[in-house]
Amino acid sequence: MIEEPKPPEYRVGIGTDIHRIVEGRKLMLGGVHIPFPAGLLGHSDGDVVLHAVVDALLGAAGLGDIGTLFPDTDMQWKDADSKVFLYTVKEQLERKQWEVVNVDLTIHTEVPKLGPMKGQIRRCIAGLLGMDFAAVNVKAKTNEGLGEIGAGEAMAATAVALLRRKPRRTL
Ligand code: MG
């Protein structure tokens, strides 16, 4: 008997993060070093963009959250390169047969202007996830001077990711 092919399974996930802007740290956004006189406070490198993407992927796959997987009480992750978090999660997704269809994200910050950097961030995230450049979109917007982000005291990021799981072949 020949079984009807099953449709692929799709899951969507959302991730958000916020970090305080402080002097004396390198600014890392989406795995890219951004020239800026301050950086983001955090146990790891404080890459607010990669943290939001990691949470979107974990959320879509039903695998929990970044704080559970890489706790900020674990010295192993002190000043860690957040690209390691994204790569580790990508491997977990692959083990469960998930592939990433697309990632869309918004960086919320008053300064610096990220226009010229958005392409670099897209390329970096697409490279880490083994995806087409076109399947990763990066947007940046100010907070219109409102709240901590508007005052230039913090940066935030919001990300969504769509996953597809190929059905197992049945003979
Ligand atoms: Mg974070």
PDB file of C-alpha atoms and ligand atoms in Angstrom:
ATOM      1  CA  MET A   1       0.000   0.000   0.000  1.00  0.00           C
ATOM      2  CA  ILE A   2       1.293   3.445  -0.905  1.00  0.00           C
ATOM      3  CA  GLU A   3       0.732   6.099   1.779  1.00  0.00           C
ATOM      4  CA  GLU A   4      -0.197   9.630   0.819  1.00  0.00           C
ATOM      5  CA  PRO A   5       2.802  11.935   1.409  1.00  0.00           C
ATOM      6  CA  LYS A   6       2.334  13.931   4.613  1.00  0.00           C
ATOM      7  CA  PRO A   7       2.529  17.717   4.363  1.00  0.00           C
ATOM      8  CA  PRO A   8       5.566  19.341   5.981  1.00  0.00           C
ATOM      9  CA  GLU A   9       5.101  20.647   9.520  1.00  0.00           C
ATOM     10  CA  TYR A  10       5.589  24.399  10.081  1.00  0.00           C
ATOM     11  CA  ARG A  11       6.194  26.254  13.374  1.00  0.00           C
ATOM     12  CA  VAL A  12       6.684  29.956  14.063  1.00  0.00           C
ATOM     13  CA  GLY A  13       8.538  31.453  17.049  1.00  0.00           C
ATOM     14  CA  ILE A  14       9.147  34.905  18.515  1.00  0.00           C
ATOM     15  CA  GLY A  15      12.124  36.223  20.465  1.00  0.00           C
ATOM     16  CA  THR A  16      12.715  39.543  22.203  1.00  0.00           C
ATOM     17  CA  ASP A  17      15.609  40.910  24.229  1.00  0.00           C
ATOM     18  CA  ILE A  18      16.868  44.155  25.748  1.00  0.00           C
ATOM     19  CA  HIS A  19      20.320  45.128  27.068  1.00  0.00           C
ATOM     20  CA  ARG A  20      21.634  48.218  28.821  1.00  0.00           C
ATOM     21  CA  ILE A  21      24.158  50.410  26.917  1.00  0.00           C
ATOM     22  CA  VAL A  22      27.389  50.871  28.896  1.00  0.00           C
ATOM     23  CA  GLU A  23      30.840  52.281  28.236  1.00  0.00           C
ATOM     24  CA  GLY A  24      33.847  49.988  27.995  1.00  0.00           C
ATOM     25  CA  ARG A  25      32.173  47.187  26.005  1.00  0.00           C
ATOM     26  CA  LYS A  26      32.406  46.280  22.323  1.00  0.00           C
ATOM     27  CA  LEU A  27      29.070  46.698  20.524  1.00  0.00           C
ATOM     28  CA  MET A  28      28.108  43.385  18.902  1.00  0.00           C
ATOM     29  CA  LEU A  29      24.835  43.261  16.934  1.00  0.00           C
ATOM     30  CA  GLY A  30      23.852  40.185  14.946  1.00  0.00           C
ATOM     31  CA  GLY A  31      27.406  38.848  15.213  1.00  0.00           C
ATOM     32  CA  VAL A  32      28.885  42.014  13.686  1.00  0.00           C
ATOM     33  CA  HIS A  33      31.188  44.427  15.523  1.00  0.00           C
ATOM     34  CA  ILE A  34      29.628  47.900  15.188  1.00  0.00           C
ATOM     35  CA  PRO A  35      31.978  50.878  15.603  1.00  0.00           C
ATOM     36  CA  PHE A  36      30.461  52.801  18.554  1.00  0.00           C
ATOM     37  CA  PRO A  37      31.903  54.311  21.755  1.00  0.00           C
ATOM     38  CA  ALA A  38      29.793  52.020  23.989  1.00  0.00           C
ATOM     39  CA  GLY A  39      28.514  48.439  24.046  1.00  0.00           C
ATOM     40  CA  LEU A  40      25.851  46.280  25.678  1.00  0.00           C
ATOM     41  CA  LEU A  41      26.017  44.984  29.236  1.00  0.00           C
ATOM     42  CA  GLY A  42      25.558  41.234  29.582  1.00  0.00           C
ATOM     43  CA  HIS A  43      27.003  38.013  30.940  1.00  0.00           C
ATOM     44  CA  SER A  44      27.913  37.052  27.354  1.00  0.00           C
ATOM     45  CA  ASP A  45      28.965  39.569  24.685  1.00  0.00           C
ATOM     46  CA  GLY A  46      25.499  41.145  25.066  1.00  0.00           C
ATOM     47  CA  ASP A  47      24.503  40.634  21.416  1.00  0.00           C
ATOM     48  CA  VAL A  48      20.840  41.547  21.809  1.00  0.00           C
ATOM     49  CA  VAL A  49      20.082  40.669  18.163  1.00  0.00           C
ATOM     50  CA  LEU A  50      21.458  37.123  18.242  1.00  0.00           C
ATOM     51  CA  HIS A  51      19.749  36.527  21.601  1.00  0.00           C
ATOM     52  CA  ALA A  52      16.370  37.461  20.091  1.00  0.00           C
ATOM     53  CA  VAL A  53      17.003  35.218  17.059  1.00  0.00           C
ATOM     54  CA  VAL A  54      18.035  32.288  19.292  1.00  0.00           C
ATOM     55  CA  ASP A  55      14.830  32.663  21.330  1.00  0.00           C
ATOM     56  CA  ALA A  56      12.704  32.828  18.158  1.00  0.00           C
ATOM     57  CA  LEU A  57      14.273  29.570  16.905  1.00  0.00           C
ATOM     58  CA  LEU A  58      13.954  27.827  20.286  1.00  0.00           C
ATOM     59  CA  GLY A  59      10.375  29.044  20.569  1.00  0.00           C
ATOM     60  CA  ALA A  60       9.423  27.712  17.146  1.00  0.00           C
ATOM     61  CA  ALA A  61      10.955  24.317  17.906  1.00  0.00           C
ATOM     62  CA  GLY A  62       9.408  24.146  21.390  1.00  0.00           C
ATOM     63  CA  LEU A  63      12.877  23.871  22.942  1.00  0.00           C
ATOM     64  CA  GLY A  64      12.572  26.439  25.739  1.00  0.00           C
ATOM     65  CA  ASP A  65      14.594  29.652  25.940  1.00  0.00           C
ATOM     66  CA  ILE A  66      18.123  31.027  25.831  1.00  0.00           C
ATOM     67  CA  GLY A  67      18.319  31.580  29.608  1.00  0.00           C
ATOM     68  CA  THR A  68      17.651  27.905  30.296  1.00  0.00           C
ATOM     69  CA  LEU A  69      20.106  26.639  27.690  1.00  0.00           C
ATOM     70  CA  PHE A  70      22.912  29.118  28.413  1.00  0.00           C
ATOM     71  CA  PRO A  71      22.354  30.342  31.995  1.00  0.00           C
ATOM     72  CA  ASP A  72      24.000  33.621  33.045  1.00  0.00           C
ATOM     73  CA  THR A  73      25.128  31.882  36.249  1.00  0.00           C
ATOM     74  CA  ASP A  74      27.389  29.580  34.188  1.00  0.00           C
ATOM     75  CA  MET A  75      30.948  30.924  33.915  1.00  0.00           C
ATOM     76  CA  GLN A  76      31.320  28.960  30.671  1.00  0.00           C
ATOM     77  CA  TRP A  77      29.246  31.705  29.015  1.00  0.00           C
ATOM     78  CA  LYS A  78      31.011  34.701  30.630  1.00  0.00           C
ATOM     79  CA  ASP A  79      31.816  37.128  27.765  1.00  0.00           C
ATOM     80  CA  ALA A  80      30.841  34.317  25.353  1.00  0.00           C
ATOM     81  CA  ASP A  81      30.569  35.031  21.635  1.00  0.00           C
ATOM     82  CA  SER A  82      26.798  34.801  21.060  1.00  0.00           C
ATOM     83  CA  LYS A  83      27.465  33.250  17.639  1.00  0.00           C
ATOM     84  CA  VAL A  84      28.166  30.053  19.632  1.00  0.00           C
ATOM     85  CA  PHE A  85      24.601  30.184  21.025  1.00  0.00           C
ATOM     86  CA  LEU A  86      23.111  30.491  17.536  1.00  0.00           C
ATOM     87  CA  TYR A  87      25.298  27.747  16.113  1.00  0.00           C
ATOM     88  CA  THR A  88      24.522  25.396  19.020  1.00  0.00           C
ATOM     89  CA  VAL A  89      20.783  25.946  18.561  1.00  0.00           C
ATOM     90  CA  LYS A  90      21.097  25.386  14.798  1.00  0.00           C
ATOM     91  CA  GLU A  91      22.658  21.987  15.535  1.00  0.00           C
ATOM     92  CA  GLN A  92      19.827  21.133  17.933  1.00  0.00           C
ATOM     93  CA  LEU A  93      17.273  22.024  15.251  1.00  0.00           C
ATOM     94  CA  GLU A  94      19.053  19.851  12.689  1.00  0.00           C
ATOM     95  CA  ARG A  95      19.019  16.879  15.063  1.00  0.00           C
ATOM     96  CA  LYS A  96      15.232  17.249  15.236  1.00  0.00           C
ATOM     97  CA  GLN A  97      14.925  17.575  11.424  1.00  0.00           C
ATOM     98  CA  TRP A  98      13.928  21.268  11.556  1.00  0.00           C
ATOM     99  CA  GLU A  99      15.114  23.633   8.845  1.00  0.00           C
ATOM    100  CA  VAL A 100      14.807  27.418   9.093  1.00  0.00           C
ATOM    101  CA  VAL A 101      12.595  28.899   6.369  1.00  0.00           C
ATOM    102  CA  ASN A 102      13.181  32.561   7.220  1.00  0.00           C
ATOM    103  CA  VAL A 103      14.109  34.978   9.983  1.00  0.00           C
ATOM    104  CA  ASP A 104      12.846  38.546  10.267  1.00  0.00           C
ATOM    105  CA  LEU A 105      14.058  40.921  12.941  1.00  0.00           C
ATOM    106  CA  THR A 106      13.891  44.509  14.130  1.00  0.00           C
ATOM    107  CA  ILE A 107      16.608  46.288  16.105  1.00  0.00           C
ATOM    108  CA  HIS A 108      15.236  49.017  18.372  1.00  0.00           C
ATOM    109  CA  THR A 109      17.852  51.673  19.074  1.00  0.00           C
ATOM    110  CA  GLU A 110      18.246  55.443  18.962  1.00  0.00           C
ATOM    111  CA  VAL A 111      21.955  55.345  18.084  1.00  0.00           C
ATOM    112  CA  PRO A 112      23.985  54.511  16.070  1.00  0.00           C
ATOM    113  CA  LYS A 113      22.288  54.630  12.692  1.00  0.00           C
ATOM    114  CA  LEU A 114      22.539  51.044  11.426  1.00  0.00           C
ATOM    115  CA  GLY A 115      21.726  51.591   7.750  1.00  0.00           C
ATOM    116  CA  PRO A 116      25.068  50.499   6.309  1.00  0.00           C
ATOM    117  CA  MET A 117      25.419  47.640   8.835  1.00  0.00           C
ATOM    118  CA  LYS A 118      22.131  45.893   8.133  1.00  0.00           C
ATOM    119  CA  GLY A 119      23.511  44.012   5.128  1.00  0.00           C
ATOM    120  CA  GLN A 120      26.488  42.765   7.157  1.00  0.00           C
ATOM    121  CA  ILE A 121      24.185  41.555   9.945  1.00  0.00           C
ATOM    122  CA  ARG A 122      21.967  39.727   7.417  1.00  0.00           C
ATOM    123  CA  ARG A 123      25.003  38.061   5.864  1.00  0.00           C
ATOM    124  CA  CYS A 124      26.375  37.004   9.245  1.00  0.00           C
ATOM    125  CA  ILE A 125      23.096  35.458  10.486  1.00  0.00           C
ATOM    126  CA  ALA A 126      22.388  33.809   7.109  1.00  0.00           C
ATOM    127  CA  GLY A 127      25.916  32.362   7.122  1.00  0.00           C
ATOM    128  CA  LEU A 128      25.618  30.992  10.667  1.00  0.00           C
ATOM    129  CA  LEU A 129      22.273  29.359   9.862  1.00  0.00           C
ATOM    130  CA  GLY A 130      23.317  28.177   6.378  1.00  0.00           C
ATOM    131  CA  MET A 131      20.490  30.137   4.757  1.00  0.00           C
ATOM    132  CA  ASP A 132      20.081  32.389   1.733  1.00  0.00           C
ATOM    133  CA  PHE A 133      20.789  36.065   2.361  1.00  0.00           C
ATOM    134  CA  ALA A 134      17.243  36.812   1.108  1.00  0.00           C
ATOM    135  CA  ALA A 135      15.701  34.624   3.838  1.00  0.00           C
ATOM    136  CA  VAL A 136      17.082  36.819   6.619  1.00  0.00           C
ATOM    137  CA  ASN A 137      15.689  40.338   6.941  1.00  0.00           C
ATOM    138  CA  VAL A 138      17.022  43.038   9.259  1.00  0.00           C
ATOM    139  CA  LYS A 139      15.160  46.224  10.103  1.00  0.00           C
ATOM    140  CA  ALA A 140      16.192  49.030  12.451  1.00  0.00           C
ATOM    141  CA  LYS A 141      14.071  51.703  14.041  1.00  0.00           C
ATOM    142  CA  THR A 142      14.331  54.347  16.727  1.00  0.00           C
ATOM    143  CA  ASN A 143      11.972  54.568  19.691  1.00  0.00           C
ATOM    144  CA  GLU A 144      11.053  58.179  18.814  1.00  0.00           C
ATOM    145  CA  GLY A 145      12.913  59.401  21.907  1.00  0.00           C
ATOM    146  CA  LEU A 146      10.599  57.486  24.248  1.00  0.00           C
ATOM    147  CA  GLY A 147      11.607  55.399  27.276  1.00  0.00           C
ATOM    148  CA  GLU A 148      15.031  53.869  27.996  1.00  0.00           C
ATOM    149  CA  ILE A 149      15.647  53.053  24.338  1.00  0.00           C
ATOM    150  CA  GLY A 150      14.726  56.579  23.299  1.00  0.00           C
ATOM    151  CA  ALA A 151      17.086  57.989  25.917  1.00  0.00           C
ATOM    152  CA  GLY A 152      19.958  55.928  24.475  1.00  0.00           C
ATOM    153  CA  GLU A 153      20.235  53.831  27.658  1.00  0.00           C
ATOM    154  CA  ALA A 154      19.297  50.475  26.093  1.00  0.00           C
ATOM    155  CA  MET A 155      18.954  48.553  22.847  1.00  0.00           C
ATOM    156  CA  ALA A 156      16.334  45.915  22.128  1.00  0.00           C
ATOM    157  CA  ALA A 157      15.587  43.403  19.400  1.00  0.00           C
ATOM    158  CA  THR A 158      12.525  41.482  18.238  1.00  0.00           C
ATOM    159  CA  ALA A 159      12.784  38.442  15.957  1.00  0.00           C
ATOM    160  CA  VAL A 160      10.472  35.904  14.370  1.00  0.00           C
ATOM    161  CA  ALA A 161      11.524  32.651  12.748  1.00  0.00           C
ATOM    162  CA  LEU A 162       9.655  30.053  10.715  1.00  0.00           C
ATOM    163  CA  LEU A 163      10.719  26.400  10.811  1.00  0.00           C
ATOM    164  CA  ARG A 164       9.769  23.539   8.500  1.00  0.00           C
ATOM    165  CA  ARG A 165      10.112  19.853   9.378  1.00  0.00           C
ATOM    166  CA  LYS A 166      10.240  17.465   6.499  1.00  0.00           C
ATOM    167  CA  PRO A 167       8.008  14.426   7.011  1.00  0.00           C
ATOM    168  CA  ARG A 168       9.838  11.120   7.304  1.00  0.00           C
ATOM    169  CA  ARG A 169       9.662   9.083   4.111  1.00  0.00           C
ATOM    170  CA  THR A 170       7.531   6.007   4.421  1.00  0.00           C
ATOM    171  CA  LEU A 171       7.896   3.091   2.052  1.00  0.00           C
TER     172      LEU A 171
HETATM  173 MG    MG B   1      20.253  38.863  26.115  1.00  0.00          MG
END
